[in-house]
Short mmCIF file of C-alpha atoms in Angstrom, two decimals:
data_model
loop_
_atom_site.label_atom_id
_atom_site.label_comp_id
_atom_site.label_asym_id
_atom_site.label_seq_id
_atom_site.Cartn_x
_atom_site.Cartn_y
_atom_site.Cartn_z
CA MET A 1 -29.47 11.40 33.84
CA SER A 2 -30.03 14.96 35.02
CA LYS A 3 -28.70 17.87 32.99
CA SER A 4 -26.19 18.78 35.71
CA ARG A 5 -24.84 15.22 35.87
CA HIS A 6 -24.59 15.11 32.08
CA ASN A 7 -22.68 18.40 32.02
CA SER A 8 -20.37 17.11 34.74
CA LYS A 9 -19.65 13.96 32.74
CA VAL A 10 -18.96 15.95 29.59
CA GLU A 11 -16.57 18.24 31.47
CA THR A 12 -14.80 15.27 33.07
CA ILE A 13 -14.24 13.65 29.68
CA ARG A 14 -13.03 16.97 28.29
CA GLN A 15 -10.49 17.29 31.09
CA ILE A 16 -9.29 13.71 30.58
CA LEU A 17 -8.82 14.25 26.85
CA LEU A 18 -6.99 17.53 27.45
CA ALA A 19 -4.68 15.91 30.00
CA ALA A 20 -4.12 12.91 27.75
CA ARG A 21 -3.28 15.17 24.82
CA GLN A 22 -0.57 16.86 26.86
CA GLU A 23 0.83 13.59 28.18
CA PHE A 24 0.88 11.88 24.78
CA SER A 25 2.47 14.87 23.04
CA GLU A 26 5.21 15.04 25.68
CA ASN A 27 5.95 11.33 26.11
CA GLY A 28 4.45 9.44 23.19
CA LEU A 29 2.07 6.52 23.46
CA ASP A 30 4.49 3.95 24.87
CA LYS A 31 5.88 6.13 27.65
CA ALA A 32 2.66 7.96 28.50
CA ASN A 33 1.39 7.18 32.00
CA VAL A 34 -2.33 6.84 32.68
CA GLN A 35 -1.81 7.73 36.34
CA LYS A 36 -0.21 11.01 35.28
CA ILE A 37 -3.09 11.64 32.89
CA ALA A 38 -5.52 11.13 35.77
CA GLU A 39 -3.56 13.50 37.99
CA ARG A 40 -3.46 16.17 35.28
CA ALA A 41 -7.22 15.81 34.81
CA GLY A 42 -7.93 15.85 38.54
CA VAL A 43 -9.61 12.43 38.52
CA THR A 44 -8.73 8.90 39.56
CA LYS A 45 -7.00 6.40 37.33
CA GLN A 46 -10.03 4.16 37.75
CA LEU A 47 -12.29 6.85 36.30
CA VAL A 48 -10.06 7.19 33.25
CA TYR A 49 -10.44 3.46 32.64
CA HIS A 50 -14.18 3.77 33.24
CA TYR A 51 -14.45 5.93 30.14
CA TYR A 52 -11.61 4.40 28.11
CA GLN A 53 -10.85 0.68 28.11
CA SER A 54 -7.14 1.09 27.39
CA LYS A 55 -4.40 3.64 26.91
CA GLU A 56 -4.54 2.88 23.19
CA GLN A 57 -8.25 3.65 23.02
CA LEU A 58 -7.68 6.93 24.84
CA PHE A 59 -4.88 7.83 22.43
CA SER A 60 -7.11 6.99 19.48
CA CYS A 61 -9.77 9.34 20.87
CA VAL A 62 -7.20 12.12 21.30
CA LEU A 63 -6.11 11.68 17.68
CA ASP A 64 -9.72 11.66 16.53
CA GLU A 65 -10.56 14.87 18.37
CA THR A 66 -7.41 16.55 17.05
CA SER A 67 -8.22 15.53 13.47
CA ASP A 68 -11.81 16.67 13.87
CA ASN A 69 -10.82 20.12 15.13
CA ALA A 70 -8.20 20.65 12.43
CA MET A 71 -10.24 19.39 9.50
CA THR A 72 -13.43 21.13 10.58
CA ALA A 73 -11.53 24.42 10.68
CA ILE A 74 -10.36 23.92 7.09
CA ILE A 75 -13.84 22.97 5.92
CA ALA A 76 -15.21 26.16 7.50
CA LEU A 77 -12.92 28.41 5.43
CA GLU A 78 -14.79 30.83 3.17
CA LEU A 79 -13.01 30.47 -0.16
CA ASN A 80 -15.66 30.59 -2.88
CA HIS A 81 -15.38 34.37 -3.29
CA LEU A 82 -11.65 34.16 -3.99
CA PRO A 83 -10.03 33.50 -7.37
CA ALA A 84 -8.88 29.88 -7.60
CA LYS A 85 -5.17 30.65 -7.27
CA GLU A 86 -5.69 32.74 -4.17
CA ALA A 87 -8.17 30.24 -2.68
CA LEU A 88 -5.70 27.38 -3.09
CA ARG A 89 -2.89 29.38 -1.51
CA VAL A 90 -5.10 30.38 1.44
CA MET A 91 -6.16 26.77 2.00
CA ILE A 92 -2.57 25.50 2.07
CA GLU A 93 -1.46 28.39 4.29
CA HIS A 94 -4.24 27.49 6.72
CA ILE A 95 -3.00 23.90 6.96
CA PHE A 96 0.43 25.26 7.85
CA ALA A 97 -1.19 27.56 10.44
CA ILE A 98 -2.91 24.65 12.17
CA TYR A 99 0.49 23.15 13.00
CA GLU A 100 2.03 26.50 13.90
CA ASN A 101 -0.79 27.45 16.27
CA ASP A 102 -0.85 24.08 18.04
CA PRO A 103 2.52 23.20 19.63
CA GLU A 104 1.32 19.66 20.39
CA MET A 105 0.14 18.89 16.85
CA ALA A 106 3.47 17.77 15.37
CA ALA A 107 4.23 15.35 18.20
CA LEU A 108 0.72 13.89 18.04
CA ALA A 109 0.90 13.57 14.26
CA THR A 110 4.26 11.79 14.44
CA GLU A 111 2.98 9.40 17.09
CA GLY A 112 -0.28 8.96 15.21
CA ILE A 113 1.51 7.79 12.06
CA ARG A 114 3.18 4.98 14.01
CA PHE A 115 -0.07 4.16 15.79
CA HIS A 116 -2.15 3.81 12.63
CA ASP A 117 0.60 1.83 10.92
CA ASN A 118 0.62 -0.74 13.73
CA HIS A 119 -3.00 -0.85 14.86
CA THR A 120 -6.33 -1.63 13.28
CA THR A 121 -8.28 1.51 14.06
CA PRO A 122 -12.01 2.11 13.73
CA ARG A 123 -13.45 4.68 11.36
CA ASN A 124 -12.48 8.11 12.54
CA GLN A 125 -12.77 11.77 11.64
CA LEU A 126 -9.73 11.65 9.37
CA VAL A 127 -11.45 8.96 7.31
CA GLU A 128 -14.87 10.61 7.56
CA LEU A 129 -13.83 14.18 6.72
CA GLY A 130 -10.94 13.42 4.36
CA PRO A 131 -13.17 13.05 1.27
CA THR A 132 -14.88 16.37 2.07
CA LEU A 133 -11.54 18.17 2.14
CA THR A 134 -10.38 16.42 -1.01
CA ALA A 135 -13.58 17.54 -2.73
CA ARG A 136 -13.06 21.07 -1.43
CA MET A 137 -9.64 21.34 -3.04
CA ARG A 138 -10.90 19.59 -6.18
CA SER A 139 -13.57 22.26 -6.53
CA ILE A 140 -10.96 25.03 -6.26
CA ILE A 141 -8.73 23.36 -8.86
CA GLU A 142 -11.66 22.81 -11.23
CA ARG A 143 -12.54 26.50 -10.93
CA GLY A 144 -8.95 27.31 -11.80
CA VAL A 145 -9.05 25.03 -14.84
CA GLN A 146 -12.27 26.67 -16.05
CA ALA A 147 -10.73 30.11 -15.57
CA GLY A 148 -7.67 29.10 -17.56
CA ASP A 149 -5.33 29.48 -14.60
CA PHE A 150 -4.68 25.80 -13.90
CA SER A 151 -3.80 22.94 -16.20
CA ASP A 152 -5.96 19.82 -16.13
CA HIS A 153 -3.04 17.38 -16.49
CA LEU A 154 -2.90 16.47 -12.77
CA ASN A 155 -5.43 14.42 -10.83
CA PRO A 156 -7.03 17.00 -8.50
CA ASP A 157 -7.97 14.34 -5.96
CA LEU A 158 -4.28 13.64 -5.34
CA ILE A 159 -3.33 17.28 -4.87
CA PHE A 160 -4.86 17.60 -1.41
CA THR A 161 -3.12 14.41 -0.28
CA THR A 162 0.19 15.65 -1.67
CA ALA A 163 -0.22 19.08 -0.08
CA SER A 164 -1.16 17.56 3.28
CA ILE A 165 1.87 15.26 3.30
CA MET A 166 4.19 18.10 2.33
CA VAL A 167 2.81 20.40 5.01
CA SER A 168 2.74 17.81 7.80
CA GLY A 169 6.23 16.68 6.85
CA THR A 170 7.47 20.18 7.57
CA TYR A 171 6.79 19.49 11.25
CA THR A 172 7.11 15.70 11.50
CA ASN A 173 10.23 15.25 9.35
CA ARG A 174 12.35 18.19 10.45
CA TYR A 175 15.43 16.01 10.79
CA VAL A 176 15.17 14.83 7.17
CA ILE A 177 14.61 18.36 5.88
CA GLU A 178 17.63 19.66 7.77
CA ALA A 179 19.84 16.71 6.79
CA LEU A 180 19.05 17.04 3.08
CA SER A 181 18.58 20.79 2.65
CA GLY A 182 20.43 22.31 5.57
CA MET A 183 17.28 24.19 6.57
CA ASP A 184 16.18 24.21 10.21
CA THR A 185 12.41 24.67 10.12
CA ARG A 186 12.41 25.31 13.87
CA LYS A 187 13.76 28.76 13.02
CA ALA A 188 11.07 31.20 11.92
CA ASP A 189 12.88 32.64 8.91
CA GLN A 190 13.83 29.22 7.54
CA LEU A 191 10.34 27.90 8.20
CA ASP A 192 8.91 30.80 6.19
CA THR A 193 11.29 30.02 3.33
CA TRP A 194 10.29 26.36 3.37
CA LYS A 195 6.58 27.20 3.51
CA GLU A 196 6.83 29.55 0.55
CA PHE A 197 8.79 26.95 -1.42
CA THR A 198 6.20 24.27 -0.66
CA ILE A 199 3.27 26.45 -1.69
CA ASN A 200 5.01 27.69 -4.84
CA LEU A 201 5.92 24.12 -5.82
CA ILE A 202 2.28 23.05 -5.63
CA MET A 203 1.09 26.17 -7.44
CA SER A 204 3.71 25.74 -10.18
CA ALA A 205 2.68 22.14 -10.76
CA LEU A 206 -0.89 23.27 -11.35
CA THR A 207 -0.37 26.55 -13.17
CA LYS A 208 -1.11 26.43 -16.87
CA PRO A 209 1.93 27.41 -18.95
CA SER A 210 1.63 30.59 -20.96
CA PRO A 211 1.29 30.12 -24.76
CA ASP A 212 4.86 31.29 -25.41
CA GLN A 213 6.40 28.66 -23.09
#
């Protein structure tokens, strides 16, 4: 294959994935229309199926690319020069920022939860990169323990999972948050309050009590 043909193929796939991302975030997997995806991408429906055997496979690829972009961005954060408390806060704030800066992320995450619950999916970037991110937060927590800032009574490998669920739930479980707390996280001021509460809760759970407590 010539370089120009290869570049054309890569660009076509990129356009299909971009169009599919928009369609899935707007309509979900069940109601998404492959013909509309093709039209958004400027290709034929047949070409979409040439690259992806089914709508489900295409959705899985969209989820995989989304996870890869988000998790790679977190891995790339420069945190080693920061004190452990600050590094942990920055890492959690960045996870929040990923959702805030990507309007389609919450809808894709919500749909992705249902998809993975009901489908046997191949290994993907969430599975591949998850341990790296867990290890990244573990390293920060261990630094905090050594510095005397964090207690060692919690399993550090579960902290990243807990933080991720709490952050993602801010955007995927807005109805539950509003029903139970009265806070509407669609509003900027209430979202900021919820974010600060979430971060402080995690930090408080880890922070080593002072000797007089």
